[in-house]
Structure formats: C-alpha cells, structure tokens
Short mmCIF file of C-alpha atoms and ligand atoms in Angstrom, two decimals:
data_model
loop_
_atom_site.label_atom_id
_atom_site.label_comp_id
_atom_site.label_asym_id
_atom_site.label_seq_id
_atom_site.Cartn_x
_atom_site.Cartn_y
_atom_site.Cartn_z
CA MET A 1 3.00 -24.20 9.10
CA SER A 2 0.48 -24.89 6.50
CA LYS A 3 1.08 -25.45 2.81
CA ALA A 4 1.42 -22.77 0.64
CA ILE A 5 -1.73 -22.80 -1.67
CA SER A 6 -0.75 -24.43 -5.00
CA ASP A 7 -3.07 -22.87 -7.46
CA THR A 8 -4.88 -19.56 -7.96
CA GLY A 9 -8.12 -21.31 -6.36
CA SER A 10 -11.56 -20.97 -7.64
CA THR A 11 -12.76 -18.55 -10.47
CA PRO A 12 -14.18 -15.53 -8.21
CA GLN A 13 -17.43 -14.75 -9.46
CA LYS A 14 -17.76 -11.95 -11.82
CA ASP A 15 -19.28 -8.83 -11.30
CA MET A 16 -20.41 -7.56 -14.85
CA GLN A 17 -20.24 -4.10 -14.35
CA ASP A 18 -16.49 -4.67 -12.96
CA ILE A 19 -15.37 -6.85 -15.98
CA PRO A 20 -13.03 -4.36 -17.74
CA THR A 21 -13.01 -4.83 -21.51
CA SER A 22 -10.37 -4.39 -24.37
CA SER A 23 -12.38 -1.48 -25.67
CA LYS A 24 -11.16 0.99 -22.88
CA ALA A 25 -7.64 0.00 -23.76
CA ASN A 26 -7.23 3.73 -25.78
CA LYS A 27 -7.59 5.68 -22.73
CA GLY A 28 -3.83 5.03 -21.63
CA GLY A 29 -2.87 3.72 -18.13
CA LEU A 30 -3.73 0.16 -19.07
CA GLU A 31 -7.24 0.99 -17.75
CA GLY A 32 -9.40 -1.62 -18.11
CA ILE A 33 -7.06 -4.09 -19.02
CA VAL A 34 -6.99 -7.37 -17.50
CA ALA A 35 -3.32 -7.97 -16.44
CA ALA A 36 -3.83 -11.34 -14.21
CA THR A 37 -5.95 -13.78 -12.90
CA THR A 38 -5.87 -13.84 -9.14
CA ALA A 39 -7.96 -15.31 -6.21
CA ILE A 40 -6.13 -13.02 -3.32
CA SER A 41 -8.37 -9.96 -3.59
CA LYS A 42 -11.14 -8.43 -5.47
CA VAL A 43 -11.97 -4.58 -6.29
CA GLU A 44 -15.67 -3.79 -7.27
CA GLY A 45 -15.49 -0.05 -8.50
CA THR A 46 -19.03 0.45 -8.90
CA ALA A 47 -20.50 -1.08 -5.61
CA GLY A 48 -17.24 0.16 -3.56
CA ARG A 49 -16.59 -3.01 -2.29
CA LEU A 50 -13.19 -5.15 -1.33
CA ILE A 51 -12.53 -8.46 -0.51
CA TYR A 52 -9.96 -10.36 0.50
CA ARG A 53 -10.40 -14.08 -0.75
CA GLY A 54 -14.00 -13.82 -0.53
CA TYR A 55 -14.34 -11.73 2.97
CA THR A 56 -15.50 -8.35 2.70
CA ILE A 57 -13.09 -5.77 4.15
CA HIS A 58 -15.68 -4.50 6.71
CA ASP A 59 -16.15 -7.96 8.43
CA LEU A 60 -11.61 -8.01 8.72
CA ALA A 61 -11.22 -4.18 9.57
CA ARG A 62 -11.48 -4.44 13.33
CA THR A 63 -11.85 -7.66 13.97
CA THR A 64 -8.87 -9.59 12.62
CA SER A 65 -5.03 -8.87 13.30
CA PHE A 66 -2.31 -8.23 10.48
CA GLU A 67 -0.97 -11.60 11.16
CA GLU A 68 -4.42 -13.40 10.40
CA ILE A 69 -4.60 -11.32 7.06
CA VAL A 70 -0.93 -12.12 5.82
CA HIS A 71 -1.73 -16.04 6.37
CA LEU A 72 -5.04 -15.52 4.59
CA LEU A 73 -3.31 -13.85 1.70
CA TRP A 74 -0.63 -16.48 1.56
CA PHE A 75 -2.54 -19.57 2.52
CA GLY A 76 -5.74 -18.93 1.55
CA HIS A 77 -7.53 -19.15 4.66
CA LEU A 78 -7.99 -17.52 7.60
CA PRO A 79 -5.72 -19.35 10.19
CA ASN A 80 -6.71 -21.41 13.57
CA GLN A 81 -5.31 -20.45 16.77
CA ARG A 82 -2.38 -23.06 16.37
CA GLU A 83 -1.53 -21.86 12.93
CA LEU A 84 -1.60 -18.29 14.12
CA SER A 85 0.41 -19.27 16.85
CA GLU A 86 3.08 -20.81 14.23
CA LEU A 87 2.78 -17.58 12.09
CA HIS A 88 3.48 -15.57 15.43
CA ALA A 89 6.53 -17.69 16.08
CA HIS A 90 7.74 -17.76 12.64
CA PHE A 91 7.44 -13.80 12.48
CA ALA A 92 9.11 -13.38 16.06
CA ALA A 93 12.20 -15.56 14.96
CA GLU A 94 12.69 -13.24 11.67
CA ARG A 95 12.69 -10.13 13.76
CA THR A 96 16.69 -9.15 13.31
CA LEU A 97 18.44 -7.48 10.65
CA PRO A 98 22.12 -8.36 9.80
CA ALA A 99 24.81 -5.98 10.92
CA GLU A 100 25.54 -5.37 7.34
CA VAL A 101 22.27 -4.17 6.36
CA LEU A 102 22.38 -1.81 9.69
CA GLN A 103 25.46 -0.44 8.27
CA VAL A 104 23.86 0.31 4.79
CA ILE A 105 21.24 2.56 6.89
CA GLN A 106 23.70 3.76 9.20
CA VAL A 107 25.58 5.07 5.93
CA LEU A 108 22.64 7.24 4.77
CA PRO A 109 22.14 10.78 5.49
CA ALA A 110 19.41 11.63 8.19
CA GLN A 111 17.59 13.48 5.72
CA THR A 112 17.29 10.27 3.38
CA GLU A 113 13.45 9.98 2.65
CA PRO A 114 12.96 6.79 4.34
CA MET A 115 10.82 5.40 1.46
CA ASP A 116 14.32 5.22 0.01
CA VAL A 117 16.06 3.77 2.89
CA LEU A 118 13.48 1.12 3.21
CA ARG A 119 14.41 -0.07 -0.75
CA THR A 120 17.66 0.39 -0.28
CA ALA A 121 17.72 -1.76 2.98
CA VAL A 122 15.54 -4.57 1.50
CA SER A 123 17.57 -4.76 -1.69
CA ALA A 124 20.67 -5.18 0.73
CA TRP A 125 19.13 -7.62 2.97
CA GLY A 126 18.29 -9.73 -0.12
CA ALA A 127 21.74 -9.76 -1.84
CA LEU A 128 23.16 -10.99 1.52
CA SER A 129 20.09 -13.67 2.25
CA ILE A 130 17.94 -14.34 -0.49
CA LYS A 131 18.31 -17.10 -3.44
CA GLY A 132 16.15 -19.07 -5.57
CA LYS A 133 12.75 -19.21 -6.19
CA PRO A 134 10.14 -17.44 -3.98
CA THR A 135 8.99 -19.19 -1.37
CA VAL A 136 6.45 -18.25 1.81
CA GLU A 137 9.12 -18.79 4.19
CA GLN A 138 11.10 -15.71 2.17
CA ALA A 139 7.68 -13.72 2.12
CA ILE A 140 7.25 -13.92 5.94
CA ALA A 141 11.01 -13.24 6.25
CA LEU A 142 10.69 -9.88 4.52
CA THR A 143 7.52 -9.18 5.96
CA ALA A 144 8.68 -9.51 9.54
CA ARG A 145 11.65 -6.93 8.73
CA PHE A 146 9.97 -3.99 7.36
CA PRO A 147 8.99 -2.37 10.44
CA LEU A 148 12.77 -3.09 11.79
CA ILE A 149 14.10 -1.31 8.78
CA LEU A 150 12.02 1.61 9.20
CA ALA A 151 12.54 2.08 13.06
CA ALA A 152 16.39 1.32 13.00
CA PHE A 153 16.84 4.69 10.72
CA HIS A 154 14.49 6.55 12.68
CA SER A 155 15.85 6.04 15.46
CA LEU A 156 19.37 6.61 13.94
CA ARG A 157 18.34 9.92 12.60
CA THR A 158 16.53 11.01 16.06
CA GLY A 159 19.52 10.14 17.81
CA LYS A 160 18.29 7.19 19.84
CA ALA A 161 19.46 3.35 20.36
CA ILE A 162 18.01 1.13 17.79
CA LEU A 163 15.97 -1.37 19.87
CA GLU A 164 15.66 -5.19 20.09
CA SER A 165 12.22 -6.45 18.83
CA ARG A 166 10.11 -8.12 21.86
CA PRO A 167 8.81 -11.61 20.62
CA GLU A 168 5.49 -11.30 22.84
CA LEU A 169 4.33 -8.05 20.64
CA SER A 170 1.77 -8.43 17.78
CA HIS A 171 3.40 -7.19 14.16
CA ALA A 172 1.39 -3.70 14.65
CA ALA A 173 2.86 -3.19 18.63
CA ASN A 174 6.51 -3.89 17.72
CA TYR A 175 6.54 -1.78 15.09
CA LEU A 176 5.38 1.26 17.40
CA TYR A 177 7.38 0.10 20.35
CA LEU A 178 10.45 0.36 18.04
CA LEU A 179 9.75 3.80 16.95
CA THR A 180 8.99 5.07 20.43
CA GLY A 181 10.62 2.89 22.75
CA GLN A 182 7.39 2.88 24.76
CA GLU A 183 5.01 0.62 25.43
CA PRO A 184 2.45 1.57 22.94
CA SER A 185 -0.90 2.17 24.02
CA GLN A 186 -4.01 -0.26 23.27
CA GLU A 187 -5.84 2.31 20.85
CA HIS A 188 -2.55 3.06 18.88
CA VAL A 189 -1.98 -0.79 18.43
CA GLN A 190 -5.44 -1.41 17.28
CA GLY A 191 -5.53 1.97 15.25
CA LEU A 192 -2.24 0.54 13.30
CA ASN A 193 -3.47 -2.60 13.15
CA SER A 194 -6.77 -2.05 11.45
CA TYR A 195 -4.65 0.47 8.89
CA LEU A 196 -2.58 -2.43 8.36
CA VAL A 197 -5.32 -4.72 7.77
CA LEU A 198 -7.19 -2.30 5.41
CA LEU A 199 -4.05 -1.82 3.31
CA ALA A 200 -2.62 -5.47 2.89
CA ASP A 201 -3.97 -6.01 -0.91
CA HIS A 202 -6.00 -4.59 -3.48
CA GLY A 203 -6.42 -6.02 -6.72
CA MET A 204 -3.82 -5.01 -9.57
CA ASN A 205 -2.76 -1.50 -8.33
CA ALA A 206 0.27 -0.68 -10.04
CA SER A 207 2.71 -1.77 -7.31
CA THR A 208 1.26 -5.26 -7.35
CA PHE A 209 1.07 -5.28 -11.08
CA THR A 210 5.03 -4.29 -10.81
CA ALA A 211 5.98 -6.86 -8.29
CA ARG A 212 4.20 -9.43 -10.45
CA VAL A 213 5.91 -8.36 -13.66
CA VAL A 214 9.34 -8.67 -12.28
CA ALA A 215 8.34 -12.45 -10.46
CA SER A 216 7.11 -13.49 -13.98
CA THR A 217 10.69 -13.06 -15.18
CA GLU A 218 11.81 -15.64 -12.70
CA SER A 219 13.54 -13.10 -10.88
CA ASP A 220 14.13 -13.35 -6.84
CA ILE A 221 11.46 -12.32 -4.15
CA VAL A 222 13.40 -9.03 -3.11
CA SER A 223 13.72 -7.52 -6.83
CA SER A 224 10.05 -8.20 -6.75
CA ILE A 225 9.69 -5.99 -4.15
CA VAL A 226 12.39 -3.52 -4.09
CA ALA A 227 10.49 -2.81 -7.93
CA ALA A 228 6.85 -2.58 -5.98
CA LEU A 229 8.26 0.16 -3.60
CA GLY A 230 9.31 1.79 -6.40
CA ALA A 231 5.95 2.11 -7.89
CA LEU A 232 4.37 2.80 -4.41
CA LYS A 233 6.39 5.72 -3.73
CA GLY A 234 4.93 7.85 -6.34
CA PRO A 235 2.25 10.52 -5.43
CA LEU A 236 -0.11 8.97 -7.36
CA HIS A 237 0.03 5.85 -5.73
CA GLY A 238 1.14 5.55 -2.13
CA GLY A 239 2.64 8.81 -1.75
CA ALA A 240 -0.30 10.64 -1.40
CA PRO A 241 -0.67 10.44 2.40
CA SER A 242 2.00 12.78 3.42
CA LYS A 243 0.67 15.01 0.89
CA VAL A 244 -2.62 15.07 2.45
CA GLN A 245 -1.19 15.94 5.68
CA ASP A 246 0.65 18.71 4.12
CA MET A 247 -2.70 19.77 2.75
CA LEU A 248 -4.54 20.11 5.97
CA HIS A 249 -1.43 21.82 7.74
CA ALA A 250 -1.36 24.43 5.34
CA ILE A 251 -5.09 24.93 5.25
CA GLY A 252 -4.84 25.03 8.92
CA SER A 253 -8.38 26.15 9.88
CA VAL A 254 -12.12 25.38 8.13
CA ASP A 255 -12.42 29.25 7.17
CA ASN A 256 -9.10 28.89 4.91
CA ALA A 257 -10.51 25.46 3.47
CA GLU A 258 -12.60 26.95 0.49
CA PRO A 259 -10.13 29.59 -0.63
CA TRP A 260 -6.94 27.46 -0.09
CA LEU A 261 -8.87 24.37 -2.25
CA ARG A 262 -10.31 26.91 -4.63
CA SER A 263 -6.81 28.34 -5.31
CA ALA A 264 -5.14 24.94 -5.48
CA MET A 265 -7.88 23.70 -8.13
CA ALA A 266 -7.22 26.88 -10.21
CA ARG A 267 -3.47 26.30 -10.44
CA GLY A 268 -4.50 22.69 -12.12
CA GLU A 269 -3.34 21.10 -8.58
CA ARG A 270 -4.74 17.45 -8.03
CA LEU A 271 -6.58 17.38 -4.48
CA MET A 272 -4.23 14.41 -2.62
CA GLY A 273 -6.61 11.71 -1.30
CA PHE A 274 -9.92 12.37 -3.86
CA GLY A 275 -10.20 10.21 -7.30
CA HIS A 276 -9.39 6.65 -8.00
CA ARG A 277 -8.76 4.65 -11.06
CA VAL A 278 -11.36 1.53 -10.00
CA TYR A 279 -13.44 3.12 -7.73
CA LYS A 280 -16.58 5.03 -8.91
CA THR A 281 -18.02 5.62 -5.40
CA GLU A 282 -16.64 5.72 -2.00
CA ASP A 283 -13.92 3.54 -1.28
CA PRO A 284 -14.76 0.92 1.17
CA ARG A 285 -11.11 1.50 3.25
CA ALA A 286 -12.13 5.34 3.22
CA GLU A 287 -15.08 4.48 5.35
CA GLU A 288 -13.48 2.70 7.81
CA LEU A 289 -10.88 4.47 8.18
CA ARG A 290 -13.27 7.94 8.48
CA GLU A 291 -14.65 6.35 11.68
CA MET A 292 -11.35 5.53 13.19
CA ALA A 293 -9.73 9.07 12.47
CA ARG A 294 -13.23 10.41 14.09
CA VAL A 295 -12.41 8.24 17.32
CA ALA A 296 -8.89 8.92 17.36
CA ASP A 297 -8.59 12.74 17.25
CA PRO A 298 -12.48 14.28 17.57
CA GLN A 299 -10.63 17.83 17.25
CA GLY A 300 -8.63 17.38 14.08
CA PHE A 301 -11.50 15.12 12.70
CA MET A 302 -13.40 18.50 12.35
CA LEU A 303 -10.89 20.05 10.10
CA SER A 304 -10.34 16.87 7.96
CA ARG A 305 -14.02 16.21 7.68
CA ARG A 306 -14.86 19.95 6.50
CA VAL A 307 -11.78 19.85 3.90
CA GLU A 308 -13.53 16.94 2.59
CA GLU A 309 -16.78 17.99 1.92
CA LEU A 310 -15.86 21.37 0.31
CA ALA A 311 -13.19 19.13 -1.82
CA LEU A 312 -16.03 16.66 -2.57
CA ALA A 313 -18.26 19.76 -3.82
CA LEU A 314 -15.57 21.75 -5.65
CA LEU A 315 -14.89 18.36 -7.50
CA GLU A 316 -18.29 17.62 -8.62
CA GLU A 317 -18.44 21.56 -9.54
CA GLN A 318 -15.38 21.48 -11.65
CA LYS A 319 -15.13 18.24 -12.53
CA PRO A 320 -18.86 17.40 -13.20
CA GLY A 321 -19.82 13.87 -14.24
CA ARG A 322 -16.13 12.67 -13.07
CA ARG A 323 -17.57 10.48 -10.10
CA LEU A 324 -14.19 11.57 -7.87
CA TYR A 325 -14.80 10.31 -3.89
CA THR A 326 -12.45 10.18 -1.21
CA ASN A 327 -9.89 7.38 -1.63
CA VAL A 328 -8.22 5.79 1.14
CA GLU A 329 -5.35 7.73 1.33
CA TYR A 330 -7.22 10.87 2.75
CA TYR A 331 -7.93 9.24 6.11
CA SER A 332 -4.94 7.23 6.12
CA ALA A 333 -3.07 10.24 6.90
CA ALA A 334 -5.35 11.08 9.86
CA LEU A 335 -5.43 7.60 11.28
CA MET A 336 -1.15 7.30 11.13
CA HIS A 337 -0.89 10.96 12.53
CA SER A 338 -3.07 9.80 15.76
CA VAL A 339 -1.37 6.86 16.36
CA GLY A 340 1.98 9.27 16.48
CA LEU A 341 3.62 8.22 13.00
CA PRO A 342 5.59 10.98 11.80
CA GLY A 343 4.11 12.05 7.95
CA ASP A 344 7.35 10.87 6.51
CA LEU A 345 6.89 7.10 7.61
CA PHE A 346 2.90 7.26 6.27
CA THR A 347 3.97 5.98 2.83
CA PRO A 348 6.47 3.47 4.43
CA THR A 349 3.94 2.15 6.67
CA PHE A 350 1.74 1.76 3.61
CA ALA A 351 4.46 -0.68 2.54
CA VAL A 352 4.91 -2.33 5.77
CA SER A 353 1.40 -3.48 5.05
CA ARG A 354 1.43 -4.18 1.61
CA VAL A 355 4.47 -6.31 1.50
CA GLY A 356 1.94 -8.74 2.62
CA GLY A 357 0.00 -8.40 -0.80
CA TRP A 358 2.90 -7.88 -2.89
CA THR A 359 4.41 -11.45 -1.89
CA ALA A 360 1.07 -13.34 -1.82
CA HIS A 361 0.90 -12.20 -5.53
CA VAL A 362 4.25 -13.30 -6.43
CA LEU A 363 3.62 -16.63 -4.95
CA GLU A 364 0.63 -16.94 -7.17
CA GLN A 365 2.60 -15.36 -10.25
CA ILE A 366 4.99 -18.35 -9.97
CA ASN A 367 2.64 -20.84 -9.25
CA ASN A 368 1.32 -20.38 -12.82
CA ASN A 369 3.83 -18.35 -14.22
CA ARG A 370 3.93 -16.78 -18.01
CA LEU A 371 6.16 -14.05 -19.04
CA ILE A 372 4.10 -10.94 -18.66
CA ARG A 373 5.36 -9.11 -22.06
CA PRO A 374 2.55 -6.88 -23.43
CA ASP A 375 2.49 -5.19 -26.47
CA ALA A 376 3.29 -1.39 -27.53
CA ASP A 377 1.50 1.05 -29.97
CA TYR A 378 4.60 2.19 -32.31
CA THR A 379 4.09 5.89 -33.03
CA GLY A 380 7.61 6.44 -34.58
CA PRO A 381 8.59 6.69 -38.22
CA ASN A 382 8.52 3.38 -40.03
CA GLU A 383 11.43 3.89 -43.12
CA GLN A 384 14.06 6.52 -42.41
CA GLN A 385 17.05 6.47 -44.37
CA PHE A 386 20.15 5.95 -42.49
CA VAL A 387 22.87 8.27 -42.61
CA PRO A 388 26.17 7.40 -41.38
CA LEU A 389 27.87 9.51 -38.68
CA SER A 390 30.33 11.15 -40.77
CA ALA A 391 27.58 12.50 -43.05
CA ARG A 392 25.42 13.75 -40.38
C1 COA B 401 -5.66 8.29 -7.99
C2 COA B 401 -5.78 8.82 -9.78
C3 COA B 401 -4.19 9.06 -10.15
C4 COA B 401 -6.56 7.87 -10.60
O1 COA B 401 -6.69 8.89 -11.88
P1 COA B 401 -7.16 8.55 -13.17
O2 COA B 401 -8.01 7.22 -12.98
O3 COA B 401 -5.72 8.01 -13.87
O4 COA B 401 -7.83 9.30 -13.76
P2 COA B 401 -7.25 10.37 -14.61
O5 COA B 401 -5.69 10.92 -13.84
O6 COA B 401 -7.45 9.98 -15.94
O7 COA B 401 -7.95 11.95 -14.22
C5 COA B 401 -9.58 11.80 -14.58
C6 COA B 401 -10.25 13.04 -14.53
O8 COA B 401 -10.21 13.69 -13.18
C7 COA B 401 -9.37 14.75 -12.97
N1 COA B 401 -9.14 14.07 -11.26
C8 COA B 401 -8.82 13.05 -10.86
N2 COA B 401 -8.31 13.15 -9.37
C9 COA B 401 -8.30 14.44 -9.25
C10 COA B 401 -8.06 14.92 -8.01
N3 COA B 401 -7.60 14.23 -6.97
N4 COA B 401 -8.19 16.52 -7.83
C11 COA B 401 -8.59 17.19 -8.93
N5 COA B 401 -9.14 16.72 -10.28
C12 COA B 401 -8.65 15.12 -10.34
C13 COA B 401 -8.12 14.78 -13.68
O9 COA B 401 -7.73 16.23 -13.45
C14 COA B 401 -9.10 14.42 -14.95
O10 COA B 401 -9.68 15.63 -15.03
P3 COA B 401 -9.31 16.04 -16.85
O11 COA B 401 -9.64 15.02 -17.74
O12 COA B 401 -10.58 17.04 -16.60
O13 COA B 401 -8.28 16.39 -17.12
C15 COA B 401 -6.12 10.35 -9.64
O14 COA B 401 -7.45 10.29 -9.29
C16 COA B 401 -5.52 10.86 -8.65
O15 COA B 401 -4.39 11.65 -9.06
N6 COA B 401 -5.65 11.27 -7.32
C17 COA B 401 -4.87 12.47 -6.38
C18 COA B 401 -3.90 11.42 -5.71
C19 COA B 401 -4.32 10.17 -4.82
O16 COA B 401 -4.99 10.59 -3.90
N7 COA B 401 -3.64 9.24 -5.08
C20 COA B 401 -4.23 8.27 -4.22
C21 COA B 401 -4.66 7.07 -4.87
S1 COA B 401 -5.37 5.96 -3.83
#
C-alpha cells in the first residue's frame, strides 16, 4: 500500500474569476470565504470545470473505477495495476459488519429513512472499531462498509436475507449485488460506477466543510463522517435527488410540465436539481450524467429533458440575471433510477461516493491542522441590566 501523502501538495493554479474575496462575506452562508487549503479537488464556477488533483472530471467519468478515484483522492496519484490490486484486496478484506452493528440496524423500524440508518450504523461501527488519529486504513475501512450498511437495511426491510459480499466484485458491482441478490448487468455496474466517480469530491461543499471542522478539533474520523452525513442529508445539499424524482413523478407527462412548474414557482418553491452556490454555468457533472441517463433510459429521458428545458426557461423568466443552471442532482436521480435503486437510497448512495472525498479531506486537514473556529458578528444587545429571577 502506498504511503499517504504527507502535505497538501503544490499550490493549485489560481483562476482569478474563481478566487473568492472577503468582500462577498456579507452575503451570508460563508459565500466567497476561503475556509481551507486543499489539493484534492477544485471547482471552477464560471468555467463549469471540476478537477480531482488536476484531472478533469470529463476524463475520469467513464474511464476510471471508483477504486482508482479514491486512491487518487487519498494518496495523491492514480494507482498503477499493483496499487489498484492492493486496494481491491483491502476493500474485500473490510467488507464485513460486526454482529453488534447488524443488531443496531435490525432494531430500527423498516420505515426509517436510510440516511438515518446509515448515520446511526456508522456511528455504532465507530464506537466499536475506531480509536485514535485518523488514518488511511480507517478511511478504507469506512468507505468499504457504506454499501454493506445500506444493503443490510434494505434486505431486512424487504424481508430478504442479508448477503455476504463477493470479494471478486468491484465496489459498485458488490453494492448492486448486495441490494438485489442478483448478478448486476454490465450497464448497471458501469452507470453506478460513473456516478460514484463523479460525486466523490467537490471542493468545500457543506458536508466536506463539516467533516473538516470536526477533524480540526482532533476528533476521530468516524465523528467527522457522521457529522458530514448529517450535513449531506438536507435538501439544499444531497437530499435533492429523491425530490427531483418526486417532482418528475408528480409532473407525470410532458403536457403537465409547464403548468406544474409554474404553480410550484408561484407557491415560492425551489425547483430541485437547479441552481448552485458556485457554478454560474452548467455543472460539468450534470453534463456527464445527462448523457448517461439518455443512454440508460431513453423513454424516461424524454420527460426529464423536457422538464429541464422548461424549468430553465422559467427560472430565466422569473429570476432574470440569477444564472441558475441544472445541477448534479437533476440527472443523478434519473441515473440512479435507471440502475434500479429505490428513491430513498439516492442520497445514501451519494454518501457511498462522497465518503471517499470526506475521508481524504479529514486526512488532509489533520496533516496541516489548525482548529477551525470562525468569528460571528454579534447583533444582540450589549449592556443589559441584570435582574435576579425573584425580581423578574
Ligand atoms: C443549491 C442552492 C441551495 C444554492 O443556493 P444559494 O447559492 O444559496 O442561492 P440562494 O439561496 O441565495 O438563491 C439565490 C436566488 O435564486 C433563487 N433560486 C436558487 N435556486 C433556485 C431553485 N432551484 N429554484 C428556484 N429559485 C431558486 C432563490 O430563490 C433566490 O432568489 P431571490 O433572491 O429572488 O430570493 C439553491 O440553488 C437551491 O436551493 N437549489 C435547489 C436544491 C438543489 O437542487 N440542491 C442541490 C444542490 S447541488
């Protein structure tokens, strides 16, 4: 196994348009604030470009495996054949859940949101298994177990037996096998693998920032990941794709698209799968996922594409100058549906991918750590006269 990188690497080239300035701080939501130095991934909002350690996402999306990508994120370089085989062996060796974690999953009612199951089971696993400073071995152990937790819960709630992982299968293939009990098709494995590659890291998004804040306190890696799962769950971040699917179901037909979208916007609702804090053009991951969704499900794609076109036109009409474009979540929903995942596993499957990025950020943070502790502008009163309880 290669040695984990020991520093944050060379200073990435700066794209002047994408350098945030503190003058944007008053917009709230920490917009434009540089919260960390990272060599892991870079999001160029105006160019619509995403790179993992210098490689454009367009070069990686269909040609690499999720295992190659996590190697790149953790160790700083794409693996050679030997390094990849070693990583496969590590993943295979880690694909088990302790009986206590299975008991925790069993105790949760079948209606529990899978994201809550994942957060709870990861925390339970950490309580049993993780001590001390974060290591790359812990990152591998955590990443290997995410699909097992979700598949175990899915098997229990559908009355099926929990299956053993198959060491010869890739991460994506093993996940699909554990969920369905069947040999997954090549198309499904490729589709899910590309999704996992595309979502593995994305600059200083809310959940990654959360993971780094916890790591900066010198807490353990599982605490960082449990906190990140909490942040990912929200509909403004990773909770959007199942809501995109709900929206497409509710719309139902091309004819119903415009009236449905207009009335949603008239009610002040946000259209899920559109808009982004950083991208001021199309999200490059959406471009990749759109093409994959088109190939995977040509029939369903017709509705998704028409709704997308109408939504973009409406957003332009009603929010002129806002520059709201399709984001990654819109076609994530279509792709995950096409590989057979149920809607409530969309966000947890995002986590199956992003845990690679989160753990890479935790390792990077602790290699060059300073406690993350921002300031706040206090807006309360300054000098109140104290009155004891008996006199209030
Ligand atoms: C992702 C998101 C939270 C980023 O938002 P942000 O940078 O914080 O932008 P703001 O929330 O400040 O929104 C700016 C304006 O655009 C509007 N807007 C942004 N996204 C919108 C959307 N999807 N639908 C309708 N209006 C939207 C806001 O209402 C706001 O308009 P206003 O100033 O007239 O009130 C936002 O675009 C959103 O809620 N999208 C839908 C959820 C989603 O797809 N999430 C997945 C993100 S990958």
